[in-house]
Amino acid sequence: MQPPRAIRSCSAVLAAAAAIAALVAAVFGRALRGGFVWDDVTLVERNALVHSLRWVPRLFHSGFWDTSTSGVDVSDVRYYRPLISTAYALQWQLGHGAPWLFHAVSLVLHAACALLGLRWLRARIPAAPAPAVALAALVLVAHPSRTESVAWIAGSTDLWATLFLLLAAGARTPLRCAVYAALATLSKESAAALPVLLAVDAWAGAEPARRDGLRRAAAAAASVGAVFAWRLAWLPLAGPHAPGSQGLASAAARVAASLGMLATRVLRPLPAGFGFAEIAHDVHGRAVYPGASVAVGVAVGAAALAVFAAAVRSPRARPWAADVAWALLAAAPALNVVARNMPDLVSDRMLYTPLLGVVALMVRALAALGVRSLRSAVALGVAMALPVAVGAVATAGHAADFRDEATLWRYEVAAFPGQPRALVALATVEVSARRFDGAIEHIRAGLAASARRHSRDGQMDLALLTARLLLLRVPDADQEGLRSVRAFLDATVDASAPVARLDASGVRLDVRMWPGESSIVAGLRDGWQAPRALAALRTLDLADAARRYGALVDTLPTDVDALLGLGRALAALRRWDDADRVAVRAAALDPRGARLAAALRGATCSGARAPTADALVLARCFLSVELYELARRTALTAGHPPPTPELADVLLDADLADGLAGRARARVVRDGARFPAWARVWQERVAGAPRRP
């Protein structure tokens, strides 16, 4: 006696869910050991707005990249994904900021999307043979293009959006469909294609179900429209430096190349990386698109048009056209119909939803073949499953490359040795880790690669990175070197300067400014304000530093680095009450702000507030807020050499904090002879002191 049909159906679902969960764990389980990499750092790790649930209301009326700290320059494209930011905030609270929970959620979402994708396939192709469905599951879970979306926390936008798209597609009532459509659109803008996809599905379906399908499509359209209306009330679609068109021919080549690259990635069973579609430029800075990709894109576009033309004439072709729509219309936002200010045309994560349409076409084709003999069916299945299995093994290996920034960008540099962006990113990792020699090596390689590929953005990114490196490497005592860095930063935003020259701490760099590059100069003025403010602070142009940091805080009130810089500049100007207020604001966002607030309100600085504060009190206060050169200069106002051991002690601490171990040892010898009672304490303090790298 067979069990009831409902029980058999439930058992089948549970078995499919267990199989998919096991496959996801096998392919992407190593991602659980990953950390925050690349955009994760700006969007999650250093973004105080997702570290507390009190900021959630703000997330729904601000841009996705309007984070608490300055990050990627996306002023040209304003993304609105409040649901993703809210999900980040919830995961941060539940996991206390641990990255493993973010990765675990991504694995669960990926498994859910694969299971819902199979349900979606079964509903649209009831006659699909079981081996074809199994092959579809393998593709949906383990295709190499999945790695970015699953192993990279910032790629989870595609997981959330696809989850809600599939729930909307399977919803039985217009209301549920509208709710899921809104959630999908709040996760990623590409979900706006859902009403069209549902309308095409309704057009391709049988007459009795067509009316219900159109009602669900209309409900989804109303929901998506409401989300965009809400978004436009708070956030424009594009920023102030949106790129202009380069002409119809260039736009057509751009779209065809984008489509061709995505189509090629569907058929390539091996991982790629972020750089596979990086844009090359000619000597005049115009984008150059690979001819092979353009040709593939034209061929795919022509084939799609042929399918739609056939569907208009024959209802039997309409299900094929609906599958093509899920493959192409879901990818439409990624086809660069409107140029984006991005270094690459497309990326693997853009295939996460469109791959549903590709898999549907594959399953429909296998069902239509109607292979008669068992031997032929097995041979065909093996021939199709083998490259997918190879890709699954490679995908599992690539998922481990997302464990940390250094590993990820070393993979990218190895995979794309001539691409400037990977070299920029790897050099940035080295700078953040204060491995300056390695960073300089990668910067030089990146500058050479930028020159070969005529990558102006790469050159400018590397120039800024070099200045940032020197601002970290050059001690406060080397004011000449710091002034050179500041002059270089000022020259880059001066449209009349033919060359921006940098010469400090053994690093020499000339950047030639191209005539008529007004858009680049405008971007530099906007994007380089933070390092220019830091350069002003470190060269002790305190009024200018306070002005620049104040402008940054006005633009981005939750930028912790800007608040800290402003607080230090105000303290240096002895505007103690203003510095206190800024430090309190920073303390609400980040522990570094709490340390600054504690220093300003502590015993060290309490005496500095008095109008009669002497050089020793002021110098110790400036030292506590990491203004080392100002502390030295203040201490030396009482006399040179310092007349008291306490002032000499401040100078020694300033040298050690500034990384000047050799200078500190020489000071111990000189001042220790004058103050022998302090000599032994000073000698112990400098023993083993590390040198500045």
CSV table of N, CA and C in Angstrom, one decimal, residues 442-520:
chain,number,residue,atom,x,y,z
A,442,HIS,N,53.9,46.9,-5.9
A,442,HIS,CA,52.7,46.7,-6.6
A,442,HIS,C,52.2,48.0,-7.3
A,443,ILE,N,52.5,49.1,-6.6
A,443,ILE,CA,52.1,50.4,-7.2
A,443,ILE,C,52.9,50.6,-8.5
A,444,ARG,N,54.2,50.3,-8.5
A,444,ARG,CA,55.0,50.5,-9.7
A,444,ARG,C,54.5,49.6,-10.9
A,445,ALA,N,54.2,48.3,-10.5
A,445,ALA,CA,53.6,47.4,-11.5
A,445,ALA,C,52.3,47.9,-12.0
A,446,GLY,N,51.4,48.5,-11.1
A,446,GLY,CA,50.1,49.0,-11.5
A,446,GLY,C,50.2,50.2,-12.4
A,447,LEU,N,51.2,51.1,-12.1
A,447,LEU,CA,51.4,52.2,-13.0
A,447,LEU,C,51.8,51.8,-14.4
A,448,ALA,N,52.7,50.8,-14.5
A,448,ALA,CA,53.1,50.3,-15.8
A,448,ALA,C,51.9,49.7,-16.5
A,449,ALA,N,51.1,48.9,-15.8
A,449,ALA,CA,49.9,48.3,-16.4
A,449,ALA,C,48.9,49.4,-16.8
A,450,SER,N,48.7,50.4,-16.0
A,450,SER,CA,47.8,51.5,-16.4
A,450,SER,C,48.3,52.2,-17.6
A,451,ALA,N,49.6,52.4,-17.8
A,451,ALA,CA,50.1,53.1,-19.0
A,451,ALA,C,49.9,52.2,-20.2
A,452,ARG,N,50.1,50.9,-20.1
A,452,ARG,CA,49.9,50.0,-21.2
A,452,ARG,C,48.4,50.0,-21.6
A,453,ARG,N,47.5,50.0,-20.7
A,453,ARG,CA,46.1,49.9,-21.0
A,453,ARG,C,45.4,51.3,-21.1
A,454,HIS,N,46.2,52.3,-21.0
A,454,HIS,CA,45.7,53.7,-21.0
A,454,HIS,C,44.6,53.9,-20.0
A,455,SER,N,44.8,53.3,-18.8
A,455,SER,CA,43.8,53.4,-17.8
A,455,SER,C,44.0,54.6,-16.9
A,456,ARG,N,43.3,55.7,-17.2
A,456,ARG,CA,43.4,56.9,-16.4
A,456,ARG,C,43.0,56.7,-15.0
A,457,ASP,N,41.9,56.0,-14.8
A,457,ASP,CA,41.4,55.7,-13.5
A,457,ASP,C,42.4,55.0,-12.6
A,458,GLY,N,43.0,53.9,-13.3
A,458,GLY,CA,44.0,53.2,-12.5
A,458,GLY,C,45.2,54.0,-12.1
A,459,GLN,N,45.6,54.9,-13.0
A,459,GLN,CA,46.7,55.8,-12.7
A,459,GLN,C,46.4,56.7,-11.5
A,460,MET,N,45.2,57.3,-11.6
A,460,MET,CA,44.8,58.2,-10.5
A,460,MET,C,44.6,57.5,-9.2
A,461,ASP,N,44.0,56.3,-9.2
A,461,ASP,CA,43.9,55.5,-8.0
A,461,ASP,C,45.3,55.2,-7.4
A,462,LEU,N,46.2,54.8,-8.2
A,462,LEU,CA,47.6,54.5,-7.7
A,462,LEU,C,48.3,55.8,-7.2
A,463,ALA,N,48.0,56.9,-7.9
A,463,ALA,CA,48.6,58.1,-7.4
A,463,ALA,C,48.1,58.5,-6.0
A,464,LEU,N,46.8,58.4,-5.8
A,464,LEU,CA,46.2,58.6,-4.5
A,464,LEU,C,46.7,57.6,-3.5
A,465,LEU,N,46.8,56.4,-3.9
A,465,LEU,CA,47.3,55.3,-2.9
A,465,LEU,C,48.7,55.6,-2.5
A,466,THR,N,49.6,56.1,-3.5
A,466,THR,CA,50.9,56.5,-3.1
A,466,THR,C,50.9,57.6,-2.1
A,467,ALA,N,50.1,58.6,-2.3
A,467,ALA,CA,50.0,59.7,-1.3
A,467,ALA,C,49.5,59.2,0.0
A,468,ARG,N,48.6,58.3,0.0
A,468,ARG,CA,48.1,57.7,1.3
A,468,ARG,C,49.2,56.9,2.0
A,469,LEU,N,49.9,56.1,1.2
A,469,LEU,CA,51.0,55.4,1.7
A,469,LEU,C,52.0,56.3,2.5
A,470,LEU,N,52.4,57.4,1.8
A,470,LEU,CA,53.3,58.3,2.4
A,470,LEU,C,52.8,59.0,3.6
A,471,LEU,N,51.5,59.3,3.6
A,471,LEU,CA,50.9,59.9,4.8
A,471,LEU,C,50.9,59.0,6.0
A,472,LEU,N,51.0,57.7,5.7
A,472,LEU,CA,51.1,56.7,6.8
A,472,LEU,C,52.6,56.4,7.2
A,473,ARG,N,53.4,56.5,6.2
A,473,ARG,CA,54.8,56.1,6.3
A,473,ARG,C,55.7,57.2,6.9
A,474,VAL,N,55.5,58.4,6.4
A,474,VAL,CA,56.4,59.6,6.7
A,474,VAL,C,56.1,60.0,8.1
A,475,PRO,N,57.0,60.1,9.0
A,475,PRO,CA,56.8,60.6,10.4
A,475,PRO,C,56.4,62.0,10.4
A,476,ASP,N,55.7,62.4,11.5
A,476,ASP,CA,55.4,63.8,11.7
A,476,ASP,C,56.6,64.7,11.7
A,477,ALA,N,57.8,64.2,12.1
A,477,ALA,CA,59.0,65.0,12.2
A,477,ALA,C,59.5,65.4,10.8
A,478,ASP,N,59.1,64.6,9.8
A,478,ASP,CA,59.6,64.9,8.4
A,478,ASP,C,58.6,65.9,7.8
A,479,GLN,N,58.6,67.1,8.2
A,479,GLN,CA,57.6,68.1,7.6
A,479,GLN,C,57.9,68.4,6.2
A,480,GLU,N,59.2,68.3,5.8
A,480,GLU,CA,59.5,68.6,4.4
A,480,GLU,C,58.8,67.5,3.5
A,481,GLY,N,58.9,66.2,3.9
A,481,GLY,CA,58.3,65.2,3.1
A,481,GLY,C,56.8,65.3,3.1
A,482,LEU,N,56.2,65.6,4.2
A,482,LEU,CA,54.8,65.7,4.3
A,482,LEU,C,54.3,66.9,3.4
A,483,ARG,N,55.1,68.0,3.4
A,483,ARG,CA,54.7,69.1,2.5
A,483,ARG,C,54.7,68.7,1.1
A,484,SER,N,55.7,67.8,0.7
A,484,SER,CA,55.8,67.4,-0.7
A,484,SER,C,54.5,66.6,-1.0
A,485,VAL,N,54.1,65.7,-0.1
A,485,VAL,CA,52.8,65.0,-0.3
A,485,VAL,C,51.6,65.9,-0.5
A,486,ARG,N,51.6,66.9,0.4
A,486,ARG,CA,50.5,67.9,0.3
A,486,ARG,C,50.5,68.6,-1.0
A,487,ALA,N,51.7,69.1,-1.4
A,487,ALA,CA,51.8,69.8,-2.7
A,487,ALA,C,51.3,68.9,-3.9
A,488,PHE,N,51.7,67.6,-3.8
A,488,PHE,CA,51.3,66.7,-4.9
A,488,PHE,C,49.7,66.6,-4.9
A,489,LEU,N,49.1,66.4,-3.8
A,489,LEU,CA,47.6,66.3,-3.7
A,489,LEU,C,47.0,67.6,-4.2
A,490,ASP,N,47.5,68.7,-3.9
A,490,ASP,CA,47.0,70.0,-4.3
A,490,ASP,C,47.1,70.1,-5.8
A,491,ALA,N,48.2,69.7,-6.4
A,491,ALA,CA,48.5,69.8,-7.8
A,491,ALA,C,47.5,68.9,-8.6
A,492,THR,N,47.1,67.8,-8.1
A,492,THR,CA,46.3,66.9,-8.9
A,492,THR,C,44.9,67.5,-9.1
A,493,VAL,N,44.5,68.4,-8.3
A,493,VAL,CA,43.1,69.0,-8.4
A,493,VAL,C,43.2,70.4,-9.0
A,494,ASP,N,44.4,70.8,-9.5
A,494,ASP,CA,44.6,72.1,-10.1
A,494,ASP,C,44.6,71.8,-11.6
A,495,ALA,N,43.5,72.3,-12.3
A,495,ALA,CA,43.4,72.1,-13.7
A,495,ALA,C,44.5,72.7,-14.5
A,496,SER,N,45.2,73.7,-14.0
A,496,SER,CA,46.2,74.4,-14.7
A,496,SER,C,47.6,73.8,-14.6
A,497,ALA,N,47.7,72.8,-13.6
A,497,ALA,CA,49.0,72.2,-13.4
A,497,ALA,C,49.3,71.1,-14.4
A,498,PRO,N,50.3,71.2,-15.2
A,498,PRO,CA,50.6,70.1,-16.2
A,498,PRO,C,51.1,68.8,-15.6
A,499,VAL,N,51.8,68.9,-14.4
A,499,VAL,CA,52.4,67.7,-13.8
A,499,VAL,C,52.2,67.8,-12.3
A,500,ALA,N,51.7,66.7,-11.7
A,500,ALA,CA,51.7,66.6,-10.2
A,500,ALA,C,52.9,65.8,-9.8
A,501,ARG,N,53.8,66.4,-9.1
A,501,ARG,CA,55.1,65.7,-8.8
A,501,ARG,C,55.2,65.4,-7.3
A,502,LEU,N,55.6,64.1,-7.0
A,502,LEU,CA,55.7,63.6,-5.6
A,502,LEU,C,57.1,63.2,-5.4
A,503,ASP,N,57.8,63.6,-4.4
A,503,ASP,CA,59.1,63.2,-4.0
A,503,ASP,C,59.3,63.3,-2.5
A,504,ALA,N,59.1,62.1,-1.9
A,504,ALA,CA,59.2,62.0,-0.4
A,504,ALA,C,59.5,60.6,0.0
A,505,SER,N,60.4,60.5,1.0
A,505,SER,CA,60.7,59.2,1.6
A,505,SER,C,61.2,58.2,0.6
A,506,GLY,N,62.0,58.7,-0.4
A,506,GLY,CA,62.5,57.8,-1.4
A,506,GLY,C,61.5,57.4,-2.5
A,507,VAL,N,60.3,57.9,-2.5
A,507,VAL,CA,59.3,57.6,-3.5
A,507,VAL,C,59.2,58.8,-4.4
A,508,ARG,N,59.4,58.6,-5.7
A,508,ARG,CA,59.2,59.6,-6.7
A,508,ARG,C,58.2,59.3,-7.8
A,509,LEU,N,57.3,60.2,-8.0
A,509,LEU,CA,56.2,59.9,-8.9
A,509,LEU,C,55.8,61.2,-9.6
A,510,ASP,N,55.7,61.1,-11.0
A,510,ASP,CA,55.1,62.3,-11.8
A,510,ASP,C,53.8,61.8,-12.4
A,511,VAL,N,52.8,62.6,-12.3
A,511,VAL,CA,51.5,62.3,-12.9
A,511,VAL,C,51.2,63.5,-13.8
A,512,ARG,N,51.1,63.2,-15.1
A,512,ARG,CA,50.8,64.2,-16.1
A,512,ARG,C,49.3,64.4,-16.2
A,513,MET,N,48.9,65.6,-16.1
A,513,MET,CA,47.5,65.9,-16.2
A,513,MET,C,47.1,66.2,-17.6
A,514,TRP,N,46.1,65.5,-18.1
A,514,TRP,CA,45.7,65.7,-19.5
A,514,TRP,C,44.8,66.9,-19.6
A,515,PRO,N,45.1,67.7,-20.7
A,515,PRO,CA,44.2,68.9,-20.9
A,515,PRO,C,42.8,68.5,-21.2
A,516,GLY,N,41.9,69.3,-20.6
A,516,GLY,CA,40.5,69.0,-20.8
A,516,GLY,C,39.8,67.9,-20.0
A,517,GLU,N,40.6,67.4,-19.0
A,517,GLU,CA,40.0,66.3,-18.2
A,517,GLU,C,39.2,66.9,-17.0
A,518,SER,N,38.2,67.7,-17.4
A,518,SER,CA,37.5,68.4,-16.3
A,518,SER,C,36.7,67.4,-15.4
A,519,SER,N,36.2,66.3,-16.0
A,519,SER,CA,35.5,65.3,-15.2
A,519,SER,C,36.4,64.6,-14.2
A,520,ILE,N,37.6,64.3,-14.6
A,520,ILE,CA,38.6,63.7,-13.7
A,520,ILE,C,39.0,64.7,-12.6
